[in-house]
């Protein structure tokens, strides 16, 4: 199999060959893969790349385990569920790979057993590379491959899960294309491309677990290199880290009350997206009982907080609190003053019914309050999903007239506290464990 350049330029046309290695025996626990490959493919030369299916690596390393229940084996290999649909699970496994069923394979293994991925695929590749150097005196690259599905694309392909002596990534950033345009984001996953090329000749059912690529010696490195681990995107850079339902659950879990914020500015667009999530909350009579006042300017925040502070102090003095106690309580409100962004959620009763009966009128208002609270919860969770910290503080509820006056709000808007928004400083404290059963009553 060969490959060529594009555009018909004069000169040597780049090409390579790829072929499957025949004559490989059934691999068993304890076998030396390098010796088996050396015996089957004596023609290996410096600069070749060897592509080895992970299944035979796992067999040689004794990764066949007793497992009457494959799901239990998947559980044991899983560190994080990315997405779930029915019995299918996409998970992050103990090797850091995100894939279906944690890479646990129940095919081509004895009944009652499953095959796990190599414990450390990069180390496995290094061992094979060293063994071939010792056996044949050649310097080759080694890629351990496995089959992956891909988001947004149908079908399976082989990718690199382990590598040694291969430049797994080709960073073209800083260069230019054929028309002189700068390349600012192009990083080629060379090891994955090699794995896919090998899969074309190995196949999925032909019993050919090893392939060789020749003619691409420029991708073979003198040292072992970083391995295929360098191909795994970090959590911070992964925009698609979770499936839909898992993302919602994680956002709920991530939501913490943050009381200390950095100076990093808040993206107003992120807050507006959170408001868009907030107003999807359920509400009575097809109403929209929420309004969100966004205090984006420092002047607006200062005017509101100064007026609220004076009202708060006056209330505390009427309660007979000492000046020392008042000062301490006022300092507790600094979470709002220190935040780079404030939001004042408000309740409106537009569309509510009046019954002329105190019991029913009270219940009607309570319905709207509950709906407004649901909107605020949606808002807080959506902020967490935007990686913004927040603190919902009830202070505006104790001086609603002051808030309405300072912010020029209609008299029918009832402030429901204030939400401090920003980028939290440090790692939030772990939330104390709460067992759901403690809050359940079943009839």
Coordinates of N, CA, C and O in Angstrom, one line a residue, residues 258-384:
X258 N -19.0 29.3 46.7 CA -17.6 29.9 46.6 C -17.6 31.3 47.2 O -18.4 32.1 46.9
X259 N -16.7 31.5 48.2 CA -16.7 32.7 48.9 C -15.5 33.6 48.7 O -15.3 34.7 49.2
X260 N -14.6 33.1 47.9 CA -13.3 33.9 47.6 C -13.1 33.8 46.1 O -13.0 32.7 45.5
X261 N -13.0 34.9 45.4 CA -12.9 35.0 44.0 C -11.6 35.7 43.6 O -11.0 36.5 44.2
X262 N -11.1 35.3 42.4 CA -9.9 35.9 41.8 C -10.3 37.2 41.1 O -11.5 37.5 41.0
X263 N -9.3 37.9 40.5 CA -9.6 39.1 39.8 C -9.9 38.8 38.3 O -10.2 39.8 37.6
X264 N -9.9 37.6 37.9 CA -10.2 37.2 36.5 C -11.6 37.7 36.2 O -12.6 37.4 36.9
X265 N -11.8 38.4 35.1 CA -13.1 38.9 34.7 C -14.0 37.8 34.4 O -13.6 36.7 33.9
X266 N -15.3 38.0 34.5 CA -16.4 37.1 34.2 C -16.9 37.3 32.8 O -17.2 38.5 32.4
X267 N -17.0 36.3 32.0 CA -17.6 36.4 30.6 C -19.1 36.7 30.7 O -19.8 35.8 31.2
X268 N -19.5 37.9 30.3 CA -21.0 38.1 30.4 C -21.8 37.1 29.6 O -22.9 36.8 29.9
X269 N -21.2 36.6 28.5 CA -21.9 35.6 27.7 C -22.2 34.4 28.5 O -23.2 33.7 28.3
X270 N -21.2 34.0 29.3 CA -21.4 32.8 30.1 C -22.6 33.0 31.1 O -23.4 32.0 31.4
X271 N -22.7 34.2 31.7 CA -23.8 34.4 32.6 C -25.1 34.4 31.9 O -26.1 33.9 32.4
X272 N -25.2 35.0 30.7 CA -26.4 35.0 29.9 C -26.8 33.5 29.5 O -28.0 33.2 29.5
X273 N -25.8 32.7 29.2 CA -26.1 31.3 28.9 C -26.7 30.6 30.2 O -27.6 29.8 30.1
X274 N -26.2 31.0 31.3 CA -26.7 30.4 32.6 C -28.2 30.9 32.8 O -29.0 30.1 33.3
X275 N -28.4 32.1 32.5 CA -29.8 32.7 32.6 C -30.7 31.9 31.6 O -31.9 31.5 32.0
X276 N -30.2 31.6 30.4 CA -31.0 30.9 29.5 C -31.4 29.5 30.0 O -32.5 29.0 29.8
X277 N -30.5 28.9 30.8 CA -30.8 27.6 31.4 C -31.8 27.8 32.6 O -32.7 27.0 32.8
X278 N -31.6 28.9 33.3 CA -32.5 29.2 34.5 C -34.0 29.3 34.1 O -34.8 28.7 34.8
X279 N -34.2 29.9 32.9 CA -35.6 30.1 32.6 C -36.3 29.0 31.9 O -37.4 29.1 31.4
X280 N -35.6 27.8 31.9 CA -36.3 26.6 31.5 C -36.9 25.8 32.7 O -37.5 24.7 32.5
X281 N -36.8 26.4 33.9 CA -37.4 25.7 35.1 C -38.9 25.7 35.0 O -39.5 26.5 34.3
X282 N -39.5 24.7 35.6 CA -41.0 24.6 35.6 C -41.6 25.7 36.4 O -41.0 26.2 37.4
X283 N -42.8 26.1 36.0 CA -43.5 27.3 36.6 C -45.0 27.0 36.5 O -45.5 26.4 35.5
X284 N -45.8 27.6 37.4 CA -47.3 27.4 37.4 C -47.9 28.2 36.3 O -47.4 29.3 35.9
X285 N -49.0 27.7 35.8 CA -49.9 28.5 34.8 C -49.1 28.9 33.6 O -49.5 30.0 33.0
X286 N -48.1 28.2 33.2 CA -47.3 28.6 32.0 C -46.7 30.0 32.1 O -46.6 30.8 31.2
X287 N -46.4 30.4 33.4 CA -45.8 31.7 33.6 C -44.3 31.7 33.6 O -43.7 30.7 33.4
X288 N -43.7 32.9 33.7 CA -42.2 33.0 33.8 C -41.9 33.9 35.0 O -41.7 35.1 34.8
X289 N -41.9 33.3 36.2 CA -41.8 34.1 37.4 C -40.4 34.6 37.8 O -40.2 34.9 38.9
X290 N -39.5 34.6 36.8 CA -38.1 34.9 37.2 C -37.7 36.2 36.4 O -38.1 36.4 35.2
X291 N -36.9 37.0 37.0 CA -36.1 38.1 36.4 C -34.7 38.1 37.0 O -34.6 37.9 38.2
X292 N -33.7 38.4 36.1 CA -32.4 38.4 36.6 C -31.7 39.7 36.3 O -31.6 40.1 35.1
X293 N -31.3 40.4 37.3 CA -30.7 41.7 37.2 C -29.2 41.5 37.2 O -28.6 41.0 38.2
X294 N -28.5 41.8 36.1 CA -27.1 41.6 36.0 C -26.3 42.9 36.4 O -26.4 43.9 35.7
X295 N -25.5 42.9 37.4 CA -24.7 44.0 37.8 C -23.3 43.8 37.3 O -22.4 43.3 37.9
X296 N -23.1 44.4 36.1 CA -21.8 44.1 35.4 C -20.8 45.3 35.6 O -19.6 45.1 35.4
X297 N -21.3 46.4 36.1 CA -20.4 47.5 36.3 C -20.0 47.6 37.8 O -20.9 47.3 38.7
X298 N -18.8 47.9 38.1 CA -18.4 48.1 39.5 C -19.2 49.1 40.2 O -19.5 49.0 41.4
X299 N -19.5 50.2 39.5 CA -20.3 51.3 40.1 C -21.7 50.8 40.6 O -22.1 51.1 41.7
X300 N -22.3 50.0 39.8 CA -23.7 49.5 40.1 C -23.6 48.6 41.4 O -24.4 48.7 42.3
X301 N -22.5 47.8 41.4 CA -22.4 46.8 42.5 C -22.1 47.6 43.8 O -22.7 47.3 44.9
X302 N -21.2 48.6 43.7 CA -20.9 49.4 44.9 C -22.1 50.2 45.4 O -22.3 50.2 46.7
X303 N -22.9 50.8 44.6 CA -24.0 51.6 45.0 C -25.0 50.6 45.7 O -25.5 51.0 46.8
X304 N -25.3 49.5 45.2 CA -26.2 48.6 45.8 C -25.7 48.1 47.1 O -26.4 48.1 48.2
X305 N -24.4 47.6 47.2 CA -23.9 47.1 48.4 C -23.8 48.1 49.5 O -24.0 47.8 50.7
X306 N -23.4 49.3 49.2 CA -23.3 50.4 50.2 C -24.7 50.7 50.8 O -24.8 50.8 52.0
X307 N -25.7 50.8 49.9 CA -27.1 51.0 50.4 C -27.6 49.9 51.3 O -28.2 50.1 52.3
X308 N -27.3 48.6 50.8 CA -27.7 47.5 51.6 C -27.0 47.4 53.0 O -27.6 47.1 54.0
X309 N -25.7 47.8 53.0 CA -25.0 47.8 54.2 C -25.6 48.7 55.2 O -25.7 48.4 56.4
X310 N -26.0 49.9 54.8 CA -26.6 50.9 55.7 C -27.9 50.4 56.2 O -28.2 50.5 57.4
X311 N -28.7 49.8 55.4 CA -30.0 49.2 55.8 C -29.8 48.1 56.8 O -30.5 47.9 57.8
X312 N -28.8 47.2 56.5 CA -28.5 46.1 57.4 C -28.0 46.6 58.8 O -28.5 46.1 59.8
X313 N -27.1 47.6 58.8 CA -26.7 48.1 60.1 C -27.8 48.7 60.9 O -27.9 48.5 62.1
X314 N -28.7 49.4 60.2 CA -29.8 50.0 60.9 C -30.7 48.9 61.5 O -31.2 49.0 62.6
X315 N -31.0 47.8 60.8 CA -31.8 46.7 61.3 C -31.1 46.1 62.5 O -31.8 45.8 63.5
X316 N -29.8 45.9 62.4 CA -29.1 45.2 63.6 C -29.1 46.1 64.8 O -29.2 45.6 65.9
X317 N -29.0 47.4 64.6 CA -29.0 48.3 65.8 C -30.4 48.3 66.4 O -30.5 48.3 67.6
X318 N -31.5 48.2 65.6 CA -32.8 48.1 66.1 C -33.0 46.8 66.9 O -33.7 46.8 67.8
X319 N -32.2 45.8 66.5 CA -32.2 44.5 67.2 C -31.4 44.5 68.5 O -31.4 43.5 69.2
X320 N -30.7 45.7 68.8 CA -30.0 45.8 70.0 C -28.6 45.1 69.9 O -28.0 44.9 71.0
X321 N -28.1 44.9 68.7 CA -26.8 44.3 68.6 C -25.7 45.3 68.9 O -25.8 46.5 68.6
X322 N -24.6 44.8 69.5 CA -23.4 45.7 69.8 C -22.7 46.1 68.5 O -22.9 45.4 67.5
X323 N -21.9 47.2 68.6 CA -21.2 47.6 67.4 C -20.2 46.6 66.9 O -20.0 46.4 65.7
X324 N -19.6 45.9 67.9 CA -18.7 44.8 67.5 C -19.4 43.7 66.8 O -18.9 43.1 65.8
X325 N -20.6 43.3 67.3 CA -21.3 42.2 66.7 C -21.8 42.7 65.3 O -21.8 41.9 64.3
X326 N -22.2 43.9 65.2 CA -22.6 44.4 63.9 C -21.5 44.4 62.9 O -21.7 43.9 61.7
X327 N -20.3 44.8 63.3 CA -19.1 44.8 62.4 C -18.8 43.4 61.9 O -18.5 43.2 60.7
X328 N -18.9 42.4 62.8 CA -18.6 41.0 62.5 C -19.6 40.5 61.5 O -19.3 39.9 60.5
X329 N -20.9 40.8 61.7 CA -21.9 40.4 60.8 C -21.8 41.0 59.4 O -22.0 40.4 58.4
X330 N -21.5 42.3 59.4 CA -21.3 43.0 58.1 C -20.2 42.4 57.3 O -20.2 42.3 56.1
X331 N -19.1 42.0 58.0 CA -17.9 41.4 57.3 C -18.3 40.1 56.6 O -17.7 39.8 55.6
X332 N -19.3 39.4 57.1 CA -19.8 38.2 56.5 C -20.4 38.4 55.1 O -20.4 37.5 54.3
X333 N -20.8 39.7 54.9 CA -21.4 40.0 53.6 C -20.3 40.4 52.5 O -20.7 40.7 51.4
X334 N -19.0 40.3 52.9 CA -18.0 40.7 52.0 C -17.9 39.8 50.8 O -17.3 40.2 49.8
X335 N -18.5 38.6 50.8 CA -18.5 37.7 49.7 C -19.1 38.4 48.5 O -18.6 38.2 47.3
X336 N -20.1 39.2 48.7 CA -20.7 40.0 47.6 C -19.8 41.1 47.1 O -19.7 41.3 45.9
X337 N -19.2 41.8 48.0 CA -18.4 42.9 47.7 C -17.1 42.5 47.0 O -16.6 43.2 46.1
X338 N -16.6 41.3 47.3 CA -15.4 40.9 46.7 C -15.6 40.2 45.3 O -14.6 39.8 44.6
X339 N -16.8 39.9 45.0 CA -17.1 39.2 43.7 C -17.0 40.2 42.5 O -17.4 41.3 42.6
X340 N -16.5 39.8 41.4 CA -16.4 40.6 40.2 C -17.6 40.8 39.5 O -17.7 41.6 38.5
X341 N -18.7 40.1 39.9 CA -20.0 40.1 39.1 C -21.1 39.7 40.1 O -20.9 38.8 40.9
X342 N -22.2 40.4 40.0 CA -23.3 40.1 40.9 C -24.6 40.0 40.0 O -24.8 40.7 39.0
X343 N -25.4 39.1 40.5 CA -26.8 38.9 39.8 C -27.8 38.9 40.9 O -27.6 38.2 42.0
X344 N -28.8 39.7 40.7 CA -30.0 39.7 41.7 C -31.2 39.0 41.0 O -31.8 39.6 40.1
X345 N -31.5 37.8 41.4 CA -32.7 37.1 40.9 C -33.9 37.7 41.6 O -33.9 38.0 42.8
X346 N -35.0 37.9 40.8 CA -36.2 38.5 41.4 C -37.4 37.6 41.0 O -37.4 36.9 40.0
X347 N -38.4 37.6 41.9 CA -39.7 36.9 41.7 C -40.7 37.9 41.2 O -40.8 39.0 41.8
X348 N -41.4 37.5 40.2 CA -42.5 38.3 39.7 C -43.8 37.4 39.7 O -43.7 36.2 39.4
X349 N -44.9 38.0 40.1 CA -46.1 37.2 40.2 C -47.1 37.3 39.0 O -48.3 37.0 39.1
X350 N -46.5 37.8 37.9 CA -47.3 38.0 36.7 C -48.0 36.7 36.3 O -47.3 35.6 36.2
X351 N -49.3 36.7 36.1 CA -50.0 35.5 35.7 C -50.5 34.7 36.9 O -51.2 33.6 36.7
X352 N -50.3 35.2 38.1 CA -50.8 34.4 39.3 C -52.3 34.7 39.4 O -52.8 35.6 38.9
X353 N -52.9 33.8 40.1 CA -54.4 33.9 40.4 C -54.6 34.4 41.7 O -53.9 34.2 42.7
X354 N -55.7 35.2 41.8 CA -56.2 35.7 43.1 C -57.5 35.1 43.4 O -58.4 35.2 42.6
X355 N -57.6 34.4 44.6 CA -58.8 33.7 44.9 C -59.7 34.4 46.0 O -60.8 34.1 46.1
X356 N -59.1 35.4 46.7 CA -59.8 36.0 47.7 C -60.0 35.1 48.9 O -60.8 35.4 49.8
X357 N -59.1 34.1 49.0 CA -59.1 33.2 50.1 C -57.7 33.1 50.6 O -56.8 32.7 49.8
X358 N -57.5 33.4 51.9 CA -56.1 33.5 52.4 C -55.3 32.2 52.2 O -54.2 32.2 51.7
X359 N -56.0 31.0 52.4 CA -55.3 29.7 52.3 C -54.8 29.5 50.8 O -53.7 29.2 50.6
X360 N -55.7 29.7 49.9 CA -55.4 29.5 48.5 C -54.5 30.6 48.0 O -53.6 30.3 47.1
X361 N -54.6 31.8 48.4 CA -53.7 32.9 47.9 C -52.3 32.6 48.4 O -51.3 32.8 47.7
X362 N -52.2 32.1 49.7 CA -50.9 31.8 50.2 C -50.2 30.7 49.4 O -49.0 30.7 49.1
X363 N -51.0 29.6 49.1 CA -50.5 28.5 48.3 C -50.1 29.0 46.9 O -49.1 28.5 46.4
X364 N -50.8 29.9 46.4 CA -50.5 30.4 45.0 C -49.1 31.1 45.0 O -48.3 30.8 44.2
X365 N -48.9 31.9 46.0 CA -47.6 32.6 46.1 C -46.5 31.6 46.3 O -45.4 31.7 45.7
X366 N -46.8 30.6 47.2 CA -45.7 29.6 47.4 C -45.4 28.8 46.2 O -44.2 28.5 46.0
X367 N -46.3 28.6 45.3 CA -46.0 27.9 44.0 C -45.1 28.7 43.2 O -44.1 28.2 42.6
X368 N -45.3 30.1 43.2 CA -44.4 30.9 42.4 C -43.0 31.0 43.1 O -42.0 31.1 42.4
X369 N -43.0 31.1 44.4 CA -41.7 31.1 45.1 C -40.9 29.8 44.8 O -39.6 29.9 44.5
X370 N -41.5 28.7 44.8 CA -40.8 27.4 44.5 C -40.3 27.4 43.1 O -39.2 27.0 42.8
X371 N -41.1 27.9 42.2 CA -40.7 28.0 40.8 C -39.5 28.9 40.6 O -38.6 28.6 39.8
X372 N -39.5 30.0 41.3 CA -38.4 31.0 41.2 C -37.2 30.3 41.8 O -36.1 30.5 41.2
X373 N -37.3 29.6 42.9 CA -36.2 28.9 43.5 C -35.6 27.8 42.5 O -34.4 27.7 42.4
X374 N -36.5 27.2 41.8 CA -36.0 26.2 40.7 C -35.2 26.9 39.7 O -34.2 26.4 39.2
X375 N -35.7 28.1 39.3 CA -34.9 28.9 38.3 C -33.5 29.3 38.8 O -32.6 29.2 38.1
X376 N -33.5 29.7 40.1 CA -32.2 30.1 40.6 C -31.2 28.8 40.7 O -30.0 28.9 40.4
X377 N -31.8 27.7 41.1 CA -31.0 26.5 41.1 C -30.4 26.1 39.7 O -29.3 25.8 39.5
X378 N -31.3 26.2 38.7 CA -30.8 26.0 37.3 C -29.7 27.0 37.0 O -28.7 26.6 36.4
X379 N -29.8 28.2 37.4 CA -28.8 29.2 37.2 C -27.5 28.9 37.8 O -26.4 28.9 37.2
X380 N -27.5 28.4 39.1 CA -26.3 28.1 39.8 C -25.6 26.9 39.2 O -24.4 26.9 39.0
X381 N -26.4 25.9 38.8 CA -25.8 24.7 38.2 C -25.2 25.1 36.8 O -24.1 24.6 36.5
X382 N -25.9 25.9 36.0 CA -25.4 26.3 34.7 C -24.1 27.1 34.9 O -23.2 26.9 34.1
X383 N -24.0 27.9 35.9 CA -22.7 28.6 36.2 C -21.6 27.6 36.4 O -20.5 27.8 36.0
X384 N -21.9 26.6 37.2 CA -20.9 25.6 37.5 C -20.5 24.9 36.2 O -19.3 24.6 36.0

